[in-house]
Coordinates of C-alpha atoms in Angstrom, one line a residue:
Chain A
M32 CA 26.5 6.4 27.4
N33 CA 29.9 4.6 26.6
T34 CA 29.3 1.7 29.2
F35 CA 26.0 0.4 30.6
K36 CA 24.9 -2.0 33.3
A37 CA 23.9 -5.6 32.5
L38 CA 23.2 -8.8 34.3
Q39 CA 25.4 -11.7 33.2
I40 CA 25.2 -15.2 34.0
S41 CA 28.1 -17.6 33.3
K42 CA 28.7 -21.2 33.9
D43 CA 31.8 -22.7 35.5
G44 CA 31.3 -26.6 34.9
E45 CA 28.0 -27.3 36.7
Q46 CA 28.3 -24.0 38.8
Q47 CA 26.2 -21.0 37.7
Q48 CA 27.1 -17.5 38.6
T49 CA 25.4 -14.2 38.5
E50 CA 26.9 -10.8 38.4
C51 CA 26.4 -7.2 37.3
V52 CA 28.8 -6.1 34.5
Q53 CA 29.7 -2.9 32.6
L54 CA 29.3 -3.5 29.0
S55 CA 29.8 -1.4 25.9
R56 CA 28.2 -1.7 22.6
E57 CA 31.0 -3.6 21.0
D58 CA 30.2 -6.4 23.7
L59 CA 26.4 -6.9 22.3
M60 CA 25.7 -9.4 19.8
P61 CA 25.2 -8.6 16.1
G62 CA 21.6 -7.4 15.1
D63 CA 19.8 -4.7 13.2
V64 CA 18.3 -2.4 16.0
L65 CA 20.0 -1.2 19.1
V66 CA 17.4 -0.4 21.8
A67 CA 17.6 1.5 25.1
V68 CA 15.8 -0.7 27.5
E69 CA 13.6 1.0 29.9
Y70 CA 11.5 -1.9 31.3
S71 CA 11.7 -5.4 31.6
T72 CA 10.0 -8.3 33.6
I73 CA 10.5 -11.4 35.3
N74 CA 8.5 -14.5 33.9
Y75 CA 8.7 -18.0 35.6
K76 CA 11.1 -18.7 32.4
D77 CA 13.5 -15.9 33.7
G78 CA 13.4 -17.5 37.0
L79 CA 14.5 -20.8 35.6
A80 CA 17.3 -19.1 33.5
I81 CA 18.6 -17.1 36.4
T82 CA 18.5 -20.1 38.9
G83 CA 19.5 -22.5 36.4
K84 CA 16.6 -24.7 37.5
G85 CA 15.6 -25.3 34.0
P86 CA 17.4 -25.6 30.6
V87 CA 16.7 -22.2 29.3
V88 CA 19.9 -20.7 28.5
R89 CA 21.8 -22.3 25.6
K90 CA 24.9 -20.1 25.1
W91 CA 27.2 -18.8 27.6
P92 CA 27.7 -16.4 29.1
M93 CA 24.2 -14.9 28.6
I94 CA 22.5 -11.7 29.6
P95 CA 19.1 -13.2 30.6
G96 CA 15.7 -11.4 30.3
I97 CA 13.1 -12.6 27.5
D98 CA 11.0 -9.3 27.3
F99 CA 11.8 -5.7 27.1
A100 CA 10.0 -2.4 26.3
G101 CA 12.4 0.7 25.1
T102 CA 13.4 3.1 22.6
V103 CA 15.3 2.6 19.2
I104 CA 18.8 4.2 19.5
E105 CA 20.2 2.9 16.1
S106 CA 18.5 0.9 13.3
D107 CA 19.8 -0.7 10.2
H108 CA 16.4 -1.7 9.2
S109 CA 13.8 0.0 7.3
E110 CA 10.9 -1.0 9.6
F111 CA 12.6 0.8 12.8
S112 CA 13.8 4.5 13.3
P113 CA 15.6 6.1 16.2
G114 CA 13.1 7.3 18.6
D115 CA 10.6 4.4 18.1
A116 CA 9.0 2.6 21.1
V117 CA 9.3 -1.1 20.8
V118 CA 8.4 -4.1 22.8
L119 CA 10.1 -7.6 22.4
N120 CA 8.9 -10.8 23.6
G121 CA 10.9 -14.2 23.1
W122 CA 12.5 -15.0 19.7
G123 CA 15.3 -16.8 21.9
V124 CA 16.4 -13.5 23.4
G125 CA 17.6 -14.1 26.9
E126 CA 18.3 -17.8 25.7
V127 CA 20.7 -17.8 22.9
H128 CA 20.8 -13.9 22.2
Y129 CA 21.9 -11.3 24.7
G130 CA 18.5 -10.2 26.4
A131 CA 16.8 -7.5 28.4
Y132 CA 18.7 -7.3 31.7
A133 CA 20.9 -4.6 30.3
E134 CA 20.5 -0.9 29.6
Q135 CA 20.8 -1.6 26.1
A136 CA 20.0 -4.5 23.9
R137 CA 20.9 -5.1 20.2
V138 CA 18.5 -7.5 18.3
K139 CA 17.8 -9.0 14.9
V140 CA 14.7 -8.3 13.1
T141 CA 12.5 -11.2 12.1
G142 CA 9.9 -11.8 9.9
Chain B
M159 CA -0.5 0.6 26.6
T160 CA 2.5 2.3 27.9
P161 CA 5.9 0.5 27.7
K162 CA 5.5 -0.3 31.5
Q163 CA 2.0 -1.8 31.0
C164 CA 3.6 -3.7 28.1
M165 CA 5.9 -5.2 30.4
A166 CA 3.3 -5.7 33.1
V167 CA 1.7 -8.1 30.5
G168 CA 5.1 -9.5 29.1
T169 CA 5.6 -12.9 27.7
A170 CA 3.3 -14.5 30.6
G171 CA 0.4 -12.3 29.7
Y172 CA 0.8 -12.6 26.0
T173 CA 0.9 -16.3 26.4
A174 CA -2.3 -16.0 28.3
M175 CA -4.0 -14.2 25.5
L176 CA -2.6 -16.8 22.9
S177 CA -4.4 -19.4 25.0
V178 CA -7.7 -17.5 25.1
L179 CA -7.4 -17.0 21.5
A180 CA -6.7 -20.6 20.9
L181 CA -10.0 -21.6 23.0
E182 CA -12.0 -19.2 21.0
K183 CA -10.7 -20.6 17.7
H184 CA -11.7 -24.1 19.0
G185 CA -15.2 -22.6 19.3
I186 CA -15.3 -22.2 23.2
T187 CA -17.8 -19.6 24.2
P188 CA -19.0 -18.2 27.7
D189 CA -22.4 -20.0 27.4
Q190 CA -21.0 -23.5 27.2
G191 CA -19.7 -23.7 30.8
P192 CA -16.8 -22.7 33.2
V193 CA -13.3 -22.2 32.1
L194 CA -10.4 -23.6 34.6
V195 CA -7.4 -21.7 35.1
T196 CA -4.6 -23.4 37.0
G197 CA -1.6 -21.5 38.5
A198 CA -4.1 -18.5 38.9
N199 CA -2.0 -16.6 41.1
G200 CA 1.2 -16.7 38.6
G201 CA 1.8 -14.5 35.7
V202 CA 0.0 -16.7 33.0
G203 CA -2.9 -17.3 35.3
S204 CA -3.5 -14.0 36.8
V205 CA -3.9 -12.4 33.3
A206 CA -5.6 -15.2 32.0
V207 CA -8.5 -14.9 34.8
S208 CA -8.7 -11.1 34.1
I209 CA -9.2 -11.7 30.3
L210 CA -11.4 -14.5 30.7
S211 CA -13.7 -12.8 33.2
K212 CA -13.9 -9.6 31.1
L213 CA -15.0 -11.8 28.0
G214 CA -17.9 -13.1 30.2
Y215 CA -16.5 -16.4 31.1
E216 CA -17.2 -18.1 34.5
V217 CA -13.7 -18.7 35.8
I218 CA -12.6 -21.2 38.1
A219 CA -9.1 -20.5 39.5
S220 CA -6.8 -23.1 40.9
T221 CA -4.1 -22.1 43.3
G222 CA -1.8 -23.5 46.0
R223 CA -2.1 -20.3 47.7
T224 CA -5.8 -20.1 48.7
E225 CA -5.2 -17.3 51.1
H226 CA -5.1 -15.1 47.9
A227 CA -8.8 -16.0 47.0
D228 CA -9.9 -12.6 47.4
F229 CA -7.3 -11.2 45.0
L230 CA -8.3 -13.7 42.5
K231 CA -12.1 -12.7 42.7
Q232 CA -10.9 -9.1 42.3
L233 CA -9.5 -10.2 39.1
G234 CA -12.8 -11.9 38.1
A235 CA -12.7 -15.5 39.2
S236 CA -16.1 -16.9 40.2
S237 CA -14.6 -19.5 42.5
V238 CA -11.2 -20.7 43.8
I239 CA -10.2 -24.3 44.2
D240 CA -7.1 -25.7 46.0
R241 CA -4.6 -27.1 43.5
A242 CA -4.3 -30.1 45.8
E243 CA -7.3 -31.5 44.2
L244 CA -5.4 -31.5 40.8
S245 CA -1.8 -32.2 41.7
E246 CA -1.7 -36.0 42.5
K247 CA -1.9 -38.8 40.3
G248 CA -5.5 -39.1 39.4
R249 CA -7.9 -41.5 37.3
P250 CA -8.1 -41.6 33.5
L251 CA -11.4 -40.0 33.5
G252 CA -13.2 -38.0 36.1
K253 CA -16.3 -36.0 36.9
E254 CA -16.8 -33.3 33.9
R255 CA -16.0 -30.2 35.7
W256 CA -15.2 -27.4 33.1
R257 CA -15.7 -26.8 29.4
A258 CA -12.2 -25.5 28.8
A259 CA -8.9 -24.7 30.8
V260 CA -5.9 -22.8 30.8
D261 CA -2.8 -24.7 32.1
S262 CA 0.5 -23.4 33.0
I263 CA 1.5 -26.2 35.5
G264 CA 1.8 -29.5 33.4
S265 CA 2.3 -33.1 34.8
H266 CA -0.2 -34.6 37.0
T267 CA -2.2 -31.2 37.2
L268 CA -2.5 -31.0 33.3
A269 CA -3.4 -34.8 33.1
N270 CA -6.3 -34.3 35.8
V271 CA -7.5 -31.2 34.0
I272 CA -7.8 -33.0 30.8
A273 CA -9.6 -35.9 32.7
Q274 CA -12.2 -33.5 34.0
T275 CA -13.0 -31.7 31.0
Q276 CA -16.5 -31.8 29.6
Y277 CA -17.5 -33.6 26.4
G278 CA -15.9 -31.7 23.3
G279 CA -13.9 -29.2 25.4
A280 CA -10.4 -28.0 25.1
V281 CA -7.4 -27.4 27.3
T282 CA -4.2 -25.2 26.5
S283 CA -0.8 -26.2 27.7
C284 CA 1.5 -23.2 28.1
G285 CA 3.6 -24.1 31.1
L286 CA 5.6 -26.7 33.5
A287 CA 5.6 -25.2 37.0
Q288 CA 4.9 -28.8 38.1
G289 CA 6.9 -30.6 35.6
A290 CA 7.3 -31.2 31.9
D291 CA 6.0 -34.7 32.0
L292 CA 2.2 -35.5 31.0
P293 CA 1.2 -38.8 32.6
L294 CA -2.3 -39.3 31.0
T295 CA -4.1 -41.9 29.0
V296 CA -6.1 -41.3 25.6
M297 CA -9.4 -41.7 27.3
P298 CA -10.5 -38.1 27.6
F299 CA -9.6 -37.6 23.8
I300 CA -11.2 -40.9 22.4
L301 CA -14.4 -40.9 24.9
R302 CA -15.1 -37.3 25.2
G303 CA -13.5 -35.7 22.2
V304 CA -11.4 -33.4 24.4
S305 CA -8.6 -31.3 22.7
L306 CA -5.0 -30.4 23.9
L307 CA -4.0 -27.0 22.5
G308 CA -0.3 -26.4 22.5
I309 CA 0.7 -22.9 23.1
D310 CA 4.2 -21.5 22.0
S311 CA 5.0 -17.7 22.7
V312 CA 8.8 -17.6 21.8
M313 CA 8.6 -18.5 17.8
A314 CA 5.0 -17.4 17.4
P315 CA 4.8 -15.8 13.9
K316 CA 4.3 -11.9 13.8
A317 CA 0.6 -12.0 12.7
A318 CA -0.3 -14.0 15.7
R319 CA 1.7 -11.6 18.0
E320 CA -0.2 -8.7 16.4
E321 CA -3.5 -10.3 17.0
A322 CA -2.8 -11.3 20.5
W323 CA -1.5 -7.7 21.4
A324 CA -4.5 -6.1 19.6
R325 CA -6.6 -8.3 21.7
L326 CA -4.8 -7.6 24.9
Q327 CA -5.6 -3.6 24.4
Q328 CA -9.3 -4.6 24.0
D329 CA -9.8 -7.3 26.5
L330 CA -7.5 -6.7 29.4
D331 CA -8.5 -4.3 31.8
L332 CA -5.9 -2.0 32.8
E333 CA -7.1 -1.6 36.3
K334 CA -6.7 -5.3 36.8
L335 CA -3.1 -5.1 35.3
E336 CA -2.1 -2.6 37.7
L337 CA -3.7 -4.9 40.6
L338 CA -1.9 -7.9 39.5
S339 CA 1.8 -6.3 38.9
E340 CA 4.5 -5.0 41.2
T341 CA 7.6 -3.0 40.0
V342 CA 11.0 -3.7 41.3
G343 CA 14.6 -2.4 40.5
F344 CA 17.4 -3.8 38.6
D345 CA 19.2 -4.9 41.7
Q346 CA 16.0 -7.2 42.9
I347 CA 16.0 -9.1 39.6
V348 CA 18.0 -12.2 41.2
E349 CA 15.9 -12.1 44.4
K350 CA 12.8 -12.0 42.5
A351 CA 13.7 -14.5 40.0
T352 CA 14.3 -16.9 42.9
D353 CA 11.0 -16.1 44.5
I354 CA 9.2 -16.8 41.2
V355 CA 10.6 -20.3 41.0
D356 CA 9.9 -20.9 44.6
G357 CA 6.2 -20.0 43.8
K358 CA 6.3 -16.8 46.1
I359 CA 5.4 -14.2 43.4
K360 CA 1.7 -13.2 43.1
G361 CA 0.7 -11.9 39.5
R362 CA 3.4 -10.1 37.4
V363 CA 6.8 -8.4 38.1
I364 CA 8.0 -5.4 36.2
V365 CA 11.8 -4.5 36.2
E366 CA 12.6 -0.8 36.0
I367 CA 16.0 -1.0 34.0
A368 CA 16.7 2.5 33.4

């Protein structure tokens, strides 16, 4: 998959916009593990981020979504290998790091 | 759990589990008295009701949507109360009604929940649906020894996450998880995100990304 869809929120002054965009892997933020996202979820916090009713997003533009479940595509980290089923909750993803509402996500391994 | 079931749990469900673990670590047990869950129709609340009832606690569910009382009873609530009882500015101390509580609402609701907690009880704070303020007095703490336990899921260390997910596997009934979750497509994210902030979502929303 050369390009994939993502939900992006951006800010123009005080106005917040949401649009569906096509991204490539090069557009994702740096990280150790690239994941094919299969499922995500909508938490109250995701609602605050998308509607702009709460100060959740702290970097713009952002791909929101604080939770995902999917399969590892590529990994530079010894703990994860391609094909692994993974779940992520939080860690600032969807707030300061591109998040779950995209068909692919690249994240850093912590801890 | 399947990837889809993990997302039915999500941050909201895992936060509910962290709250239950915090109450357990404080020494709260089912024989001590009922546990109140506020925002019981919400994501944290619906999972908390399910887990606590499975563990044998008597669960009092507080909601603004009492029309869903049957749903909450199916999840395991023993009784359902109207959130209006808790949402307005209240007295510093009230009648002792519950031994513990899981609160995802904040503001006056959390203040009233604490003011009506039994001697030696504990309340977890894990949300702000009513507001981020907390207008209360020290009276419940210094006269009743009530504890307020803070719950963060975002930066929780790996060990705490592993413990919470292991306990979710054990103590969350998958039939209840199915009952409390709906699945939507990628193109419904914005609509459902608006609904959740407006208090129109019951339980958990799973998004099918690919």
